[in-house]
């Protein structure tokens, strides 16, 4: 419905198309016009009312005789149990459930025959609600609802709460189902839809949370969403593969979290974002040639096993965030895969380093060898205090020779730096093999969450940490290879006080060498 204040058509033409309540010519003491809330166009009133809880919207009918029926034209209906039943405790009682049902039915009765764009129900499911939920689904179909959300989950103990609400596919007629563009279902179960079910031909966004179903039934439903662009599946325990047989040619966003599944297998050529959090499983998105961003959080696996699996399943990803919980590092320089991340440009590795991993940190280079074209590398460590200056593990000279250099790598950032041999050797190996390096940031603060807070300010230059590291490991400029500048030629030092390079303490050499690469460090945390 248009706004007559911004319309370009004449007043006569506007009145023929849109009913607008004429504004009353009221003025204040200074002669300025007074505009009351009820004088606003109906579409503006609808927008205002849509921001209020359903209970407050209905209460607006007592403001005046002119407001008595305004709320019945609201095209967005949202019913939240605590709001409707006057508090959280009221929604939990048997009486509160009946109050919720009665009030929802009252509102829907006043909206019969009207279009409702958005319809939301949020209430803890119990068996007596099932028939009423079915009726509310029927209402949504006749109201040609575009956005439908049923959140029926208890606050906790999903498994002990009882049966889920069975979603009634048989109540979805062709016209109503074709109107749906967004669907959010929480604490429902899918059973095989009837033969006459036409699917969701215009559904763009689908969120499924605490879903009880089988792989075959879910495959059938998702396969009927031919225009699906956004899909989120959370806490859906299939105990089987999450596989969609038909191509989802419009899917751009896929999120799978905390699901008991054995594999993810999608054919989604337009996929640009993939998010996964859960136990280690194979992921197959081999057709996702436009995959721009992937965030993976694996539980209980080895680092090399996870990387090898992603090489097979996400070979075309451009930006990768990889986090591990309870991971283990293996003594392997090379991955068991012939593939490479040929499109990968930015990678963030979030790693919890335990005492058992102290002598294996340098083996992270096994990943870099599979990503020769990266431009930005971030490694965020979460370390135990015992890793401070841990003097164990191999040296970088023991890494097998490799013809590949990190020719595009320009920026490196390492946080949670503890001066452990593996961390130092890893950092030096990267710098030695990155001829285009422009900046290196070393931070002793544990910033494991930086991947999800990229706007956090980076630390300023402080030499305390590198002083200790240089003293411990006797680093010198020769370790940096051809890319480092001669510290004796730095212009920020007084030439009269400059000492010959070979007479400087080894820790000072290390500081100048890393600084020549733009290296910055945060204050040492003890």
CSV table of C-alpha atoms in Angstrom, one decimal, residues 58-464:
chain,number,residue,atom,x,y,z
A,58,UNK,CA,-4.6,-6.0,20.3
A,59,UNK,CA,-4.6,-3.6,23.2
A,60,UNK,CA,-4.4,-0.7,20.7
A,61,UNK,CA,-8.0,-1.3,19.9
A,62,UNK,CA,-9.1,0.5,23.2
A,63,UNK,CA,-7.4,3.8,22.3
A,64,UNK,CA,-10.4,5.1,20.4
A,65,UNK,CA,-13.3,4.1,18.2
A,66,UNK,CA,-11.1,4.8,15.2
A,67,UNK,CA,-8.4,2.4,16.5
A,68,UNK,CA,-10.9,-0.4,17.2
A,69,UNK,CA,-10.3,-2.3,14.0
A,70,UNK,CA,-6.9,-0.9,12.9
A,71,UNK,CA,-5.0,-3.9,14.4
A,72,UNK,CA,-7.1,-6.3,12.3
A,73,UNK,CA,-5.4,-5.0,9.2
A,74,UNK,CA,-1.9,-5.7,10.5
A,75,UNK,CA,-0.1,-8.0,8.0
A,76,UNK,CA,2.5,-9.3,10.5
A,77,UNK,CA,1.4,-11.5,13.3
A,78,UNK,CA,3.9,-12.7,16.0
A,79,UNK,CA,2.7,-14.6,19.1
A,80,UNK,CA,5.4,-15.2,21.7
A,81,UNK,CA,4.2,-17.3,24.7
A,82,UNK,CA,5.6,-15.1,27.5
A,83,UNK,CA,4.3,-11.9,25.9
A,84,UNK,CA,0.8,-13.3,25.2
A,85,UNK,CA,0.5,-14.9,28.6
A,86,UNK,CA,1.9,-12.0,30.7
A,87,UNK,CA,5.2,-13.5,31.7
A,88,UNK,CA,7.4,-16.6,31.3
A,89,UNK,CA,5.8,-18.6,34.2
A,90,UNK,CA,2.3,-18.0,32.9
A,91,UNK,CA,3.2,-19.6,29.6
A,92,UNK,CA,4.4,-22.8,31.3
A,93,UNK,CA,1.2,-23.5,33.2
A,94,UNK,CA,-1.8,-25.4,31.9
A,95,UNK,CA,-3.9,-22.3,32.3
A,96,UNK,CA,-1.3,-20.3,30.4
A,97,UNK,CA,-1.5,-22.7,27.5
A,98,UNK,CA,-5.3,-22.2,27.2
A,99,UNK,CA,-4.9,-18.5,27.5
A,100,UNK,CA,-2.4,-18.6,24.6
A,101,UNK,CA,-4.7,-20.7,22.4
A,102,UNK,CA,-7.7,-18.5,23.1
A,103,UNK,CA,-5.9,-15.2,22.3
A,104,UNK,CA,-4.3,-16.5,19.1
A,105,UNK,CA,-7.7,-17.8,18.0
A,106,UNK,CA,-9.3,-14.5,18.7
A,107,UNK,CA,-6.8,-12.6,16.7
A,108,UNK,CA,-6.9,-15.0,13.8
A,109,UNK,CA,-10.7,-14.9,13.7
A,110,UNK,CA,-10.5,-11.1,13.2
A,111,UNK,CA,-8.0,-11.6,10.3
A,112,UNK,CA,-10.2,-14.1,8.4
A,113,UNK,CA,-10.2,-13.3,4.7
A,114,UNK,CA,-7.2,-11.0,5.0
A,115,UNK,CA,-3.7,-11.4,3.7
A,116,UNK,CA,-1.0,-12.0,6.4
A,117,UNK,CA,2.6,-11.7,5.2
A,118,UNK,CA,4.3,-12.9,8.3
A,119,UNK,CA,2.9,-15.4,10.9
A,120,UNK,CA,5.0,-16.5,13.9
A,121,UNK,CA,4.2,-18.9,16.8
A,122,UNK,CA,6.7,-19.3,19.7
A,123,UNK,CA,5.4,-21.6,22.4
A,124,UNK,CA,6.6,-24.8,24.1
A,125,UNK,CA,5.0,-27.7,22.5
A,126,UNK,CA,2.6,-30.1,24.3
A,127,UNK,CA,0.1,-32.6,22.9
A,128,UNK,CA,-3.0,-30.4,23.5
A,129,UNK,CA,-1.6,-27.9,21.1
A,130,UNK,CA,-1.4,-30.2,18.1
A,131,UNK,CA,-4.9,-29.7,16.7
A,132,UNK,CA,-4.7,-25.9,17.2
A,133,UNK,CA,-1.4,-25.8,15.4
A,134,UNK,CA,-3.0,-27.6,12.5
A,135,UNK,CA,-5.7,-25.0,12.4
A,136,UNK,CA,-3.1,-22.2,12.5
A,137,UNK,CA,-1.4,-23.9,9.5
A,138,UNK,CA,-4.7,-23.8,7.7
A,139,UNK,CA,-5.1,-20.1,8.4
A,140,UNK,CA,-1.6,-19.4,7.1
A,141,UNK,CA,-2.5,-21.2,3.8
A,142,UNK,CA,-5.7,-19.3,3.3
A,143,UNK,CA,-4.0,-16.0,4.3
A,144,UNK,CA,-1.3,-16.6,1.6
A,145,UNK,CA,1.5,-16.2,4.3
A,146,UNK,CA,5.0,-15.6,2.9
A,147,UNK,CA,7.0,-16.0,6.1
A,148,UNK,CA,5.9,-18.8,8.5
A,149,UNK,CA,7.7,-19.6,11.8
A,150,UNK,CA,6.8,-22.3,14.4
A,151,UNK,CA,9.2,-22.3,17.3
A,152,UNK,CA,8.0,-25.1,19.6
A,153,UNK,CA,11.2,-26.1,21.4
A,154,UNK,CA,11.5,-26.3,25.1
A,155,UNK,CA,14.3,-24.3,26.7
A,156,UNK,CA,16.4,-27.4,27.4
A,157,UNK,CA,16.3,-31.2,27.6
A,158,UNK,CA,15.1,-31.7,24.0
A,159,UNK,CA,15.4,-35.5,24.2
A,160,UNK,CA,13.4,-35.8,27.4
A,161,UNK,CA,10.6,-33.4,26.5
A,162,UNK,CA,8.6,-35.9,24.5
A,163,UNK,CA,7.2,-36.1,21.0
A,164,UNK,CA,7.7,-33.4,18.4
A,165,UNK,CA,4.9,-31.7,16.6
A,166,UNK,CA,4.2,-33.6,13.3
A,167,UNK,CA,4.2,-31.1,10.5
A,168,UNK,CA,1.0,-31.6,8.5
A,169,UNK,CA,2.1,-31.6,4.8
A,170,UNK,CA,-1.4,-32.7,3.9
A,171,UNK,CA,-2.8,-29.3,4.9
A,172,UNK,CA,-0.6,-27.4,2.4
A,173,UNK,CA,-2.6,-26.7,-0.7
A,174,UNK,CA,-0.9,-25.7,-3.9
A,175,UNK,CA,-1.8,-22.1,-3.8
A,176,UNK,CA,-0.8,-21.6,-0.1
A,177,UNK,CA,2.5,-23.5,-0.4
A,178,UNK,CA,3.4,-21.5,-3.5
A,179,UNK,CA,3.2,-18.3,-1.4
A,180,UNK,CA,5.7,-19.4,1.2
A,181,UNK,CA,9.1,-17.8,0.8
A,182,UNK,CA,10.5,-18.3,4.3
A,183,UNK,CA,9.9,-21.2,6.6
A,184,UNK,CA,11.3,-21.7,10.1
A,185,UNK,CA,10.4,-24.9,12.0
A,186,UNK,CA,11.7,-25.8,15.4
A,187,UNK,CA,10.9,-29.0,17.4
A,188,UNK,CA,8.8,-30.6,14.6
A,189,UNK,CA,8.9,-34.0,12.9
A,190,UNK,CA,8.7,-34.8,9.2
A,191,UNK,CA,6.9,-37.9,8.0
A,192,UNK,CA,6.6,-38.9,4.4
A,193,UNK,CA,4.4,-36.2,2.6
A,194,UNK,CA,1.3,-37.4,0.7
A,195,UNK,CA,1.6,-38.1,-3.0
A,196,UNK,CA,-0.3,-34.9,-3.9
A,197,UNK,CA,2.2,-32.7,-2.0
A,198,UNK,CA,3.5,-30.2,-4.5
A,199,UNK,CA,6.5,-29.1,-2.4
A,200,UNK,CA,7.6,-25.5,-1.8
A,201,UNK,CA,8.2,-24.1,-5.3
A,202,UNK,CA,9.0,-20.5,-4.2
A,203,UNK,CA,10.7,-21.1,-0.9
A,204,UNK,CA,13.8,-19.1,-0.6
A,205,UNK,CA,14.9,-19.5,3.1
A,206,UNK,CA,14.5,-22.6,5.3
A,207,UNK,CA,15.6,-23.1,8.9
A,208,UNK,CA,15.2,-26.5,10.6
A,209,UNK,CA,16.0,-26.7,14.3
A,210,UNK,CA,15.6,-29.9,16.5
A,211,UNK,CA,14.0,-31.8,13.6
A,212,UNK,CA,13.0,-35.4,14.0
A,213,UNK,CA,13.0,-37.1,10.6
A,214,UNK,CA,14.9,-39.5,8.3
A,215,UNK,CA,17.4,-38.9,5.6
A,216,UNK,CA,15.0,-40.1,2.9
A,217,UNK,CA,12.1,-37.8,4.1
A,218,UNK,CA,14.4,-34.8,4.4
A,219,UNK,CA,15.8,-35.5,1.0
A,220,UNK,CA,12.3,-35.5,-0.5
A,221,UNK,CA,11.4,-32.2,1.2
A,222,UNK,CA,14.6,-30.4,0.3
A,223,UNK,CA,14.4,-31.7,-3.2
A,224,UNK,CA,11.0,-30.0,-3.6
A,225,UNK,CA,12.5,-26.6,-2.8
A,226,UNK,CA,13.8,-25.8,-6.3
A,227,UNK,CA,14.4,-22.1,-5.5
A,228,UNK,CA,16.0,-22.5,-2.1
A,229,UNK,CA,18.8,-20.0,-1.4
A,230,UNK,CA,19.4,-20.2,2.3
A,231,UNK,CA,19.4,-23.4,4.4
A,232,UNK,CA,20.1,-23.9,8.1
A,233,UNK,CA,19.9,-27.3,9.8
A,234,UNK,CA,20.7,-27.4,13.6
A,235,UNK,CA,20.4,-30.3,16.0
A,236,UNK,CA,18.8,-32.7,13.5
A,237,UNK,CA,20.0,-36.2,14.4
A,238,UNK,CA,19.5,-38.3,11.3
A,239,UNK,CA,22.2,-40.9,12.3
A,240,UNK,CA,22.7,-41.1,8.6
A,241,UNK,CA,24.0,-39.1,5.7
A,242,UNK,CA,22.7,-35.6,5.1
A,243,UNK,CA,22.3,-36.0,1.4
A,244,UNK,CA,20.1,-34.2,-1.2
A,245,UNK,CA,19.8,-36.2,-4.4
A,246,UNK,CA,18.5,-33.4,-6.6
A,247,UNK,CA,20.7,-30.4,-7.4
A,248,UNK,CA,19.9,-27.2,-5.4
A,249,UNK,CA,20.9,-24.8,-8.2
A,250,UNK,CA,20.0,-21.6,-6.3
A,251,UNK,CA,21.4,-22.5,-2.9
A,252,UNK,CA,23.9,-19.9,-1.7
A,253,UNK,CA,24.1,-20.4,2.1
A,254,UNK,CA,24.3,-23.7,3.9
A,255,UNK,CA,24.7,-24.1,7.7
A,256,UNK,CA,24.8,-27.5,9.5
A,257,UNK,CA,25.5,-27.5,13.3
A,258,UNK,CA,25.4,-30.0,16.1
A,259,UNK,CA,23.8,-32.8,14.0
A,260,UNK,CA,24.3,-36.5,14.5
A,261,UNK,CA,25.1,-37.3,10.8
A,262,UNK,CA,27.7,-39.4,9.0
A,263,UNK,CA,28.3,-37.3,5.9
A,264,UNK,CA,27.2,-34.1,4.1
A,265,UNK,CA,26.6,-34.5,0.4
A,266,UNK,CA,25.1,-31.6,-1.6
A,267,UNK,CA,25.1,-30.6,-5.2
A,268,UNK,CA,25.0,-26.8,-5.0
A,269,UNK,CA,26.8,-25.1,-7.9
A,270,UNK,CA,26.0,-21.5,-6.7
A,271,UNK,CA,26.9,-22.1,-3.0
A,272,UNK,CA,29.0,-19.2,-1.6
A,273,UNK,CA,28.9,-19.7,2.2
A,274,UNK,CA,29.2,-23.0,4.1
A,275,UNK,CA,29.2,-23.3,7.9
A,276,UNK,CA,29.7,-26.5,9.8
A,277,UNK,CA,30.2,-27.3,13.5
A,278,UNK,CA,30.2,-30.8,14.9
A,279,UNK,CA,32.0,-34.1,14.9
A,280,UNK,CA,34.4,-34.8,12.1
A,281,UNK,CA,32.6,-36.2,9.0
A,282,UNK,CA,33.3,-36.2,5.3
A,283,UNK,CA,32.0,-33.1,3.5
A,284,UNK,CA,31.3,-33.3,-0.2
A,285,UNK,CA,30.6,-30.1,-2.0
A,286,UNK,CA,32.6,-30.8,-5.0
A,287,UNK,CA,30.3,-28.9,-7.4
A,288,UNK,CA,30.5,-25.7,-5.3
A,289,UNK,CA,33.0,-23.9,-7.7
A,290,UNK,CA,31.9,-20.5,-6.4
A,291,UNK,CA,32.4,-21.2,-2.7
A,292,UNK,CA,33.6,-17.9,-1.3
A,293,UNK,CA,33.7,-18.6,2.5
A,294,UNK,CA,33.7,-21.7,4.7
A,295,UNK,CA,33.8,-21.9,8.5
A,296,UNK,CA,34.5,-25.4,9.8
A,297,UNK,CA,34.6,-26.4,13.5
A,298,UNK,CA,35.6,-30.1,13.9
A,299,UNK,CA,35.5,-32.1,17.1
A,300,UNK,CA,37.8,-35.0,17.9
A,301,UNK,CA,40.0,-35.6,14.8
A,302,UNK,CA,43.5,-35.3,13.7
A,303,UNK,CA,44.6,-32.1,11.9
A,304,UNK,CA,45.9,-33.8,8.9
A,305,UNK,CA,42.9,-36.1,8.5
A,306,UNK,CA,40.6,-33.1,8.5
A,307,UNK,CA,42.6,-31.2,5.9
A,308,UNK,CA,42.8,-34.2,3.7
A,309,UNK,CA,39.0,-34.6,3.8
A,310,UNK,CA,38.4,-30.9,3.0
A,311,UNK,CA,40.8,-31.1,0.1
A,312,UNK,CA,38.5,-33.8,-1.4
A,313,UNK,CA,35.2,-32.1,-0.4
A,314,UNK,CA,35.9,-28.3,-0.7
A,315,UNK,CA,38.7,-27.9,-3.2
A,316,UNK,CA,37.5,-24.5,-4.5
A,317,UNK,CA,37.0,-22.6,-1.3
A,318,UNK,CA,38.5,-19.1,-1.3
A,319,UNK,CA,38.4,-18.1,2.4
A,320,UNK,CA,38.6,-20.8,5.0
A,321,UNK,CA,38.2,-20.6,8.8
A,322,UNK,CA,39.2,-23.9,10.4
A,323,UNK,CA,38.8,-24.5,14.2
A,324,UNK,CA,39.4,-27.6,16.2
A,325,UNK,CA,38.4,-29.0,19.5
A,326,UNK,CA,40.2,-32.0,21.0
A,327,UNK,CA,42.3,-32.3,17.8
A,328,UNK,CA,45.6,-34.1,17.5
A,329,UNK,CA,48.6,-33.3,15.3
A,330,UNK,CA,50.4,-36.0,13.5
A,331,UNK,CA,54.1,-36.3,12.6
A,332,UNK,CA,53.5,-35.9,8.9
A,333,UNK,CA,54.9,-33.3,6.5
A,334,UNK,CA,52.8,-34.3,3.6
A,335,UNK,CA,49.0,-35.0,3.4
A,336,UNK,CA,47.6,-38.1,1.9
A,337,UNK,CA,45.9,-36.3,-1.0
A,338,UNK,CA,46.9,-35.4,-4.5
A,339,UNK,CA,44.7,-32.3,-4.5
A,340,UNK,CA,45.4,-28.7,-3.6
A,341,UNK,CA,43.4,-25.7,-2.5
A,342,UNK,CA,44.0,-24.0,-5.8
A,343,UNK,CA,41.6,-21.1,-5.1
A,344,UNK,CA,42.3,-20.5,-1.4
A,345,UNK,CA,43.5,-17.0,-0.6
A,346,UNK,CA,42.8,-16.4,3.1
A,347,UNK,CA,43.0,-19.0,5.9
A,348,UNK,CA,42.4,-18.8,9.6
A,349,UNK,CA,43.4,-21.8,11.8
A,350,UNK,CA,42.2,-21.8,15.4
A,351,UNK,CA,44.0,-24.4,17.3
A,352,UNK,CA,44.0,-25.6,20.9
A,353,UNK,CA,47.6,-26.7,21.6
A,354,UNK,CA,48.0,-29.2,24.4
A,355,UNK,CA,51.2,-30.5,26.0
A,356,UNK,CA,50.9,-33.5,23.7
A,357,UNK,CA,51.1,-31.2,20.6
A,358,UNK,CA,54.1,-29.2,21.8
A,359,UNK,CA,56.5,-31.2,19.7
A,360,UNK,CA,54.2,-31.3,16.6
A,361,UNK,CA,53.4,-27.6,16.0
A,362,UNK,CA,55.8,-27.4,13.0
A,363,UNK,CA,53.8,-30.1,11.2
A,364,UNK,CA,51.2,-27.4,10.5
A,365,UNK,CA,53.3,-26.8,7.3
A,366,UNK,CA,51.5,-29.9,5.9
A,367,UNK,CA,48.5,-27.7,5.3
A,368,UNK,CA,50.5,-24.8,3.7
A,369,UNK,CA,52.0,-27.2,1.2
A,370,UNK,CA,48.4,-27.9,0.0
A,371,UNK,CA,47.6,-24.2,-0.3
A,372,UNK,CA,50.4,-22.7,-2.3
A,373,UNK,CA,48.5,-19.6,-3.4
A,374,UNK,CA,47.3,-18.1,-0.1
A,375,UNK,CA,47.7,-14.4,0.4
A,376,UNK,CA,46.9,-14.0,4.1
A,377,UNK,CA,47.6,-16.6,6.9
A,378,UNK,CA,46.3,-16.4,10.5
A,379,UNK,CA,47.1,-19.0,13.1
A,380,UNK,CA,45.4,-18.4,16.5
A,381,UNK,CA,46.7,-20.6,19.3
A,382,UNK,CA,45.1,-21.4,22.6
A,383,UNK,CA,48.0,-22.8,24.7
A,384,UNK,CA,48.5,-24.1,28.2
A,385,UNK,CA,51.1,-22.2,30.3
A,386,UNK,CA,53.5,-25.2,30.0
A,387,UNK,CA,54.0,-24.3,26.3
A,388,UNK,CA,56.0,-21.2,27.2
A,389,UNK,CA,59.4,-21.7,25.5
A,390,UNK,CA,58.7,-25.5,25.1
A,391,UNK,CA,62.0,-26.7,23.7
A,392,UNK,CA,60.9,-29.8,21.8
A,393,UNK,CA,60.0,-30.8,18.3
A,394,UNK,CA,61.8,-30.8,14.9
A,395,UNK,CA,63.6,-27.9,13.3
A,396,UNK,CA,62.5,-26.3,10.1
A,397,UNK,CA,65.7,-27.6,8.4
A,398,UNK,CA,64.2,-31.1,8.8
A,399,UNK,CA,61.2,-30.3,6.6
A,400,UNK,CA,61.6,-32.2,3.3
A,401,UNK,CA,62.6,-30.0,0.3
A,402,UNK,CA,59.7,-28.6,-1.7
A,403,UNK,CA,59.8,-26.8,-5.0
A,404,UNK,CA,56.8,-24.7,-4.1
A,405,UNK,CA,57.1,-21.3,-2.4
A,406,UNK,CA,54.3,-19.3,-0.9
A,407,UNK,CA,54.6,-16.8,-3.7
A,408,UNK,CA,51.4,-14.8,-3.0
A,409,UNK,CA,51.7,-14.7,0.7
A,410,UNK,CA,51.8,-11.1,1.9
A,411,UNK,CA,50.4,-11.1,5.5
A,412,UNK,CA,51.0,-13.5,8.4
A,413,UNK,CA,49.5,-13.2,11.9
A,414,UNK,CA,50.2,-15.5,14.8
A,415,UNK,CA,48.4,-15.1,18.2
A,416,UNK,CA,48.7,-17.0,21.4
A,417,UNK,CA,52.4,-17.0,20.7
A,418,UNK,CA,54.4,-18.7,23.5
A,419,UNK,CA,57.8,-18.9,22.1
A,420,UNK,CA,57.6,-22.6,21.8
A,421,UNK,CA,60.2,-24.1,19.4
A,422,UNK,CA,57.4,-25.3,17.1
A,423,UNK,CA,55.8,-21.8,16.9
A,424,UNK,CA,59.2,-20.1,16.2
A,425,UNK,CA,60.2,-22.6,13.6
A,426,UNK,CA,56.8,-22.5,11.9
A,427,UNK,CA,57.0,-18.7,11.7
A,428,UNK,CA,60.5,-18.7,10.4
A,429,UNK,CA,59.7,-21.3,7.8
A,430,UNK,CA,56.8,-19.2,6.5
A,431,UNK,CA,58.9,-16.1,6.3
A,432,UNK,CA,61.7,-17.8,4.5
A,433,UNK,CA,59.5,-19.2,1.8
A,434,UNK,CA,57.3,-16.1,1.2
A,435,UNK,CA,59.2,-13.8,-1.1
A,436,UNK,CA,56.3,-11.3,-1.3
A,437,UNK,CA,55.8,-11.0,2.4
A,438,UNK,CA,54.8,-7.5,3.6
A,439,UNK,CA,53.8,-7.8,7.2
A,440,UNK,CA,54.1,-10.3,10.1
A,441,UNK,CA,52.2,-9.8,13.3
A,442,UNK,CA,53.2,-11.9,16.4
A,443,UNK,CA,50.9,-11.5,19.4
A,444,UNK,CA,51.3,-13.2,22.8
A,445,UNK,CA,47.7,-12.6,23.7
A,446,UNK,CA,45.4,-15.5,23.1
A,447,UNK,CA,42.9,-14.2,20.6
A,448,UNK,CA,41.2,-17.4,19.6
A,449,UNK,CA,37.9,-15.6,18.9
A,450,UNK,CA,39.4,-13.1,16.4
A,451,UNK,CA,38.0,-15.1,13.5
A,452,UNK,CA,34.6,-14.1,14.7
A,453,UNK,CA,35.6,-10.5,15.7
A,454,UNK,CA,37.7,-9.3,12.7
A,455,UNK,CA,37.3,-5.7,13.6
A,456,UNK,CA,39.3,-5.9,16.8
A,457,UNK,CA,42.3,-3.6,16.8
A,458,UNK,CA,45.6,-5.3,16.2
A,459,UNK,CA,48.4,-4.9,18.8
A,460,UNK,CA,51.0,-2.1,18.7
A,461,UNK,CA,54.7,-2.6,18.4
A,462,UNK,CA,56.4,-3.8,21.6
A,463,UNK,CA,59.8,-5.5,21.6
A,464,UNK,CA,59.6,-7.3,25.0
